[in-house]
Amino acid sequence: MTAEIRHSCGLFGIANHPEAAQLAYLGLYAQQHRGQESAGICTANGQSILRRAGLGLVTDAIGPRDLTELANPLAIGHVRYSTTGSCSESNTQPLLVTCSIGQVAIGHNGNLVNAGEIRREYEHHGHIFTTTSDTEVILHMLADRQFVERPDPLTSVLRHLCGSYTLLLMYPDRLEAIRDPSGNRPLCLGRLGEAWVVASETCALDIIDAEYVRDVAPGEIVTLSLTGLQSRRFTTPDASRLGYCIFEHVYFADPSSFVFGENAHLVRMEMGRALAREAPADADLVIPVPNCARCAALGYHETSRIPLGRGFTTNHYIGRSFIQPTQTIRDLTVRLKLNPIRGSVAGRRLVVVEDSIVRGTTTRGKMQSLRRAGAKEIHLRVASPPIRNPCYYGIDFPSRQELVANERTVEQIREYLGVDSLAYLSLEGMLAAAETANSNFCHACFSGDYPIPIDPCFQKDMFEQRQLRFFDALGRVRDVGSMPSPPAADAARD
Ligand code: SF4
């Protein structure tokens, strides 16, 4: 389980439904695994936009009274983990402003690699920013006269953005759902009676009984309003520019979701099967490192015919470990969360299946606890390749130096983790498991092959943002009362 990286955000939007706010709440709840630092909903009635948002989980940020006050037929919602900008009230999304074009709200999943450059330019001309998030530059651009005077201001703005983004924009009378030309993050479109729905993942459609229609295409803007749906392109589709995030399949997406046209559970099972073919082991029991590697472990078990068992119990009342802001706190919650089942593992040769390993610190702790519980042999199998590079597209990876696979051989990693054998799924094996007829994945964190060019200035910005979050987290640790409360049940995702 990759407890050391964080997703950026989850989006939900609905148009033309009398209970839009309540459905947005449920849609965000279903996607809580995509961000747990803050949540927010904006609704509109044709004339104006209302907003309710706050820090913490959806249940912390939005109460029953908020939902009553938000009663309107158009809604957008957002759950956030900050990959740029600190975790503060001012950065909670959707952001809502009143500017030269009226009220506009925005929710964003991804990272704009040229946001720093655009922001510096606007600040130079006297613009005042109220957040530290990259998303705010889009609002400044939408209100900028040079874009407002164009025939389609939004398409002109989007053509200036570089990086990874799915966006939900709300105006008083409509929503605009947008996916960047690389299609890096998922965004799907669904139908619920007369209402149209958009969401980062299909699990949000399932939860409200909406029917999946299709994915929003890379480079497409879909407008949802009280009168129906319209689509336009802001760039010509180009297969060579696609870069779907393979990590959605490795770890992020809910197993029930269809992402980039494939079901995440089935893809993970196929990764597990491929891993068993590439890296067999002589063992008595296959165990997933709960809970995220269950699908891959099932695939490994099917192909290897080694019995599948349980190696850990999970304390469902502890929050996902990576929502905690410092490594120390994360380590403590991991220990609280997983307890090895001595009766299951003592004296046995184990194949332990992980979905991915980032820093390796939590994996190492789990292997040590299996040893203490009496495991005779531990053969660690990882259902993705070694992560050797950071992500600049909206996933909060540690720096390159902190990655356990950075400048280490597999044998050196095995030694560090303290296991008897270690094997990773090959890049080819991972991509083959996820491959659809016309997909083209980003696998830069594994291969170093970045599909969207990265400006060196942006890498510097990312470093500064990471420092900002670190100091922000320190502040929150000192003020324990302001830390987000743990989710009610961590089991929701697997
Ligand atoms: Fe996803 Fe990795 Fe690409 Fe980031 S670098 S978008 S995590 S595949």
mmCIF file with all atom_site columns, C-alpha atoms in Angstrom, residues 162-236:
data_model
loop_
_atom_site.group_PDB
_atom_site.id
_atom_site.type_symbol
_atom_site.label_atom_id
_atom_site.label_alt_id
_atom_site.label_comp_id
_atom_site.label_asym_id
_atom_site.label_entity_id
_atom_site.label_seq_id
_atom_site.pdbx_PDB_ins_code
_atom_site.Cartn_x
_atom_site.Cartn_y
_atom_site.Cartn_z
_atom_site.occupancy
_atom_site.B_iso_or_equiv
_atom_site.pdbx_formal_charge
_atom_site.auth_seq_id
_atom_site.auth_comp_id
_atom_site.auth_asym_id
_atom_site.auth_atom_id
_atom_site.pdbx_PDB_model_num
ATOM 1  C CA . CYS A 1 162 ? 0.065   23.846 -19.654 1.00 0.00 ? 162 CYS A CA 1
ATOM 2  C CA . GLY A 1 163 ? -0.006  20.766 -17.453 1.00 0.00 ? 163 GLY A CA 1
ATOM 3  C CA . SER A 1 164 ? -2.550  18.390 -16.064 1.00 0.00 ? 164 SER A CA 1
ATOM 4  C CA . TYR A 1 165 ? -6.094  19.529 -15.397 1.00 0.00 ? 165 TYR A CA 1
ATOM 5  C CA . THR A 1 166 ? -9.664  18.474 -15.237 1.00 0.00 ? 166 THR A CA 1
ATOM 6  C CA . LEU A 1 167 ? -11.787 21.483 -14.366 1.00 0.00 ? 167 LEU A CA 1
ATOM 7  C CA . LEU A 1 168 ? -15.335 22.223 -13.354 1.00 0.00 ? 168 LEU A CA 1
ATOM 8  C CA . LEU A 1 169 ? -16.278 25.845 -13.900 1.00 0.00 ? 169 LEU A CA 1
ATOM 9  C CA . MET A 1 170 ? -19.591 27.170 -12.642 1.00 0.00 ? 170 MET A CA 1
ATOM 10 C CA . TYR A 1 171 ? -21.405 30.284 -13.858 1.00 0.00 ? 171 TYR A CA 1
ATOM 11 C CA . PRO A 1 172 ? -24.819 31.227 -12.427 1.00 0.00 ? 172 PRO A CA 1
ATOM 12 C CA . ASP A 1 173 ? -26.599 29.480 -15.327 1.00 0.00 ? 173 ASP A CA 1
ATOM 13 C CA . ARG A 1 174 ? -24.290 26.584 -16.314 1.00 0.00 ? 174 ARG A CA 1
ATOM 14 C CA . LEU A 1 175 ? -21.328 24.285 -15.639 1.00 0.00 ? 175 LEU A CA 1
ATOM 15 C CA . GLU A 1 176 ? -18.350 23.720 -17.920 1.00 0.00 ? 176 GLU A CA 1
ATOM 16 C CA . ALA A 1 177 ? -16.520 20.380 -17.565 1.00 0.00 ? 177 ALA A CA 1
ATOM 17 C CA . ILE A 1 178 ? -13.028 20.404 -19.101 1.00 0.00 ? 178 ILE A CA 1
ATOM 18 C CA . ARG A 1 179 ? -10.293 17.830 -19.631 1.00 0.00 ? 179 ARG A CA 1
ATOM 19 C CA . ASP A 1 180 ? -6.756  18.788 -20.664 1.00 0.00 ? 180 ASP A CA 1
ATOM 20 C CA . PRO A 1 181 ? -5.397  17.737 -24.080 1.00 0.00 ? 181 PRO A CA 1
ATOM 21 C CA . SER A 1 182 ? -3.316  14.905 -22.550 1.00 0.00 ? 182 SER A CA 1
ATOM 22 C CA . GLY A 1 183 ? -6.328  13.463 -20.675 1.00 0.00 ? 183 GLY A CA 1
ATOM 23 C CA . ASN A 1 184 ? -3.999  13.003 -17.705 1.00 0.00 ? 184 ASN A CA 1
ATOM 24 C CA . ARG A 1 185 ? -6.801  12.870 -15.096 1.00 0.00 ? 185 ARG A CA 1
ATOM 25 C CA . PRO A 1 186 ? -10.088 11.022 -15.592 1.00 0.00 ? 186 PRO A CA 1
ATOM 26 C CA . LEU A 1 187 ? -13.460 12.769 -15.997 1.00 0.00 ? 187 LEU A CA 1
ATOM 27 C CA . CYS A 1 188 ? -16.653 10.919 -16.866 1.00 0.00 ? 188 CYS A CA 1
ATOM 28 C CA . LEU A 1 189 ? -20.110 11.963 -17.949 1.00 0.00 ? 189 LEU A CA 1
ATOM 29 C CA . GLY A 1 190 ? -23.340 10.368 -16.744 1.00 0.00 ? 190 GLY A CA 1
ATOM 30 C CA . ARG A 1 191 ? -27.103 10.744 -16.860 1.00 0.00 ? 191 ARG A CA 1
ATOM 31 C CA . LEU A 1 192 ? -29.645 10.643 -14.074 1.00 0.00 ? 192 LEU A CA 1
ATOM 32 C CA . GLY A 1 193 ? -33.137 11.064 -15.507 1.00 0.00 ? 193 GLY A CA 1
ATOM 33 C CA . GLU A 1 194 ? -33.239 14.608 -16.903 1.00 0.00 ? 194 GLU A CA 1
ATOM 34 C CA . ALA A 1 195 ? -30.009 15.580 -15.119 1.00 0.00 ? 195 ALA A CA 1
ATOM 35 C CA . TRP A 1 196 ? -26.446 15.434 -16.479 1.00 0.00 ? 196 TRP A CA 1
ATOM 36 C CA . VAL A 1 197 ? -23.604 14.463 -14.162 1.00 0.00 ? 197 VAL A CA 1
ATOM 37 C CA . VAL A 1 198 ? -19.789 14.691 -14.352 1.00 0.00 ? 198 VAL A CA 1
ATOM 38 C CA . ALA A 1 199 ? -17.318 13.120 -11.935 1.00 0.00 ? 199 ALA A CA 1
ATOM 39 C CA . SER A 1 200 ? -13.659 12.199 -11.642 1.00 0.00 ? 200 SER A CA 1
ATOM 40 C CA . GLU A 1 201 ? -14.584 8.554  -11.164 1.00 0.00 ? 201 GLU A CA 1
ATOM 41 C CA . THR A 1 202 ? -17.536 6.386  -12.127 1.00 0.00 ? 202 THR A CA 1
ATOM 42 C CA . CYS A 1 203 ? -17.933 5.246  -8.488  1.00 0.00 ? 203 CYS A CA 1
ATOM 43 C CA . ALA A 1 204 ? -19.561 8.666  -7.912  1.00 0.00 ? 204 ALA A CA 1
ATOM 44 C CA . LEU A 1 205 ? -22.098 7.927  -10.660 1.00 0.00 ? 205 LEU A CA 1
ATOM 45 C CA . ASP A 1 206 ? -22.821 4.505  -9.177  1.00 0.00 ? 206 ASP A CA 1
ATOM 46 C CA . ILE A 1 207 ? -23.525 5.917  -5.737  1.00 0.00 ? 207 ILE A CA 1
ATOM 47 C CA . ILE A 1 208 ? -26.332 8.151  -7.043  1.00 0.00 ? 208 ILE A CA 1
ATOM 48 C CA . ASP A 1 209 ? -27.662 5.596  -9.575  1.00 0.00 ? 209 ASP A CA 1
ATOM 49 C CA . ALA A 1 210 ? -26.563 7.670  -12.559 1.00 0.00 ? 210 ALA A CA 1
ATOM 50 C CA . GLU A 1 211 ? -25.857 5.888  -15.819 1.00 0.00 ? 211 GLU A CA 1
ATOM 51 C CA . TYR A 1 212 ? -22.339 6.187  -17.278 1.00 0.00 ? 212 TYR A CA 1
ATOM 52 C CA . VAL A 1 213 ? -22.519 7.748  -20.754 1.00 0.00 ? 213 VAL A CA 1
ATOM 53 C CA . ARG A 1 214 ? -18.883 8.340  -21.760 1.00 0.00 ? 214 ARG A CA 1
ATOM 54 C CA . ASP A 1 215 ? -15.631 9.985  -20.704 1.00 0.00 ? 215 ASP A CA 1
ATOM 55 C CA . VAL A 1 216 ? -15.136 13.695 -21.349 1.00 0.00 ? 216 VAL A CA 1
ATOM 56 C CA . ALA A 1 217 ? -12.575 13.593 -24.174 1.00 0.00 ? 217 ALA A CA 1
ATOM 57 C CA . PRO A 1 218 ? -9.104  15.156 -23.891 1.00 0.00 ? 218 PRO A CA 1
ATOM 58 C CA . GLY A 1 219 ? -9.347  18.749 -25.150 1.00 0.00 ? 219 GLY A CA 1
ATOM 59 C CA . GLU A 1 220 ? -13.160 18.839 -24.776 1.00 0.00 ? 220 GLU A CA 1
ATOM 60 C CA . ILE A 1 221 ? -15.440 21.312 -22.965 1.00 0.00 ? 221 ILE A CA 1
ATOM 61 C CA . VAL A 1 222 ? -18.855 19.934 -22.024 1.00 0.00 ? 222 VAL A CA 1
ATOM 62 C CA . THR A 1 223 ? -21.461 22.514 -20.997 1.00 0.00 ? 223 THR A CA 1
ATOM 63 C CA . LEU A 1 224 ? -24.212 21.310 -18.662 1.00 0.00 ? 224 LEU A CA 1
ATOM 64 C CA . SER A 1 225 ? -27.212 23.539 -17.992 1.00 0.00 ? 225 SER A CA 1
ATOM 65 C CA . LEU A 1 226 ? -30.914 23.437 -17.204 1.00 0.00 ? 226 LEU A CA 1
ATOM 66 C CA . THR A 1 227 ? -31.598 23.027 -20.915 1.00 0.00 ? 227 THR A CA 1
ATOM 67 C CA . GLY A 1 228 ? -29.272 20.104 -21.653 1.00 0.00 ? 228 GLY A CA 1
ATOM 68 C CA . LEU A 1 229 ? -25.736 19.414 -22.760 1.00 0.00 ? 229 LEU A CA 1
ATOM 69 C CA . GLN A 1 230 ? -23.409 20.843 -25.382 1.00 0.00 ? 230 GLN A CA 1
ATOM 70 C CA . SER A 1 231 ? -19.856 19.980 -26.377 1.00 0.00 ? 231 SER A CA 1
ATOM 71 C CA . ARG A 1 232 ? -17.026 21.859 -28.026 1.00 0.00 ? 232 ARG A CA 1
ATOM 72 C CA . ARG A 1 233 ? -13.269 21.408 -28.438 1.00 0.00 ? 233 ARG A CA 1
ATOM 73 C CA . PHE A 1 234 ? -10.577 23.844 -27.430 1.00 0.00 ? 234 PHE A CA 1
ATOM 74 C CA . THR A 1 235 ? -7.878  21.885 -29.194 1.00 0.00 ? 235 THR A CA 1
ATOM 75 C CA . THR A 1 236 ? -7.712  19.261 -31.885 1.00 0.00 ? 236 THR A CA 1
#
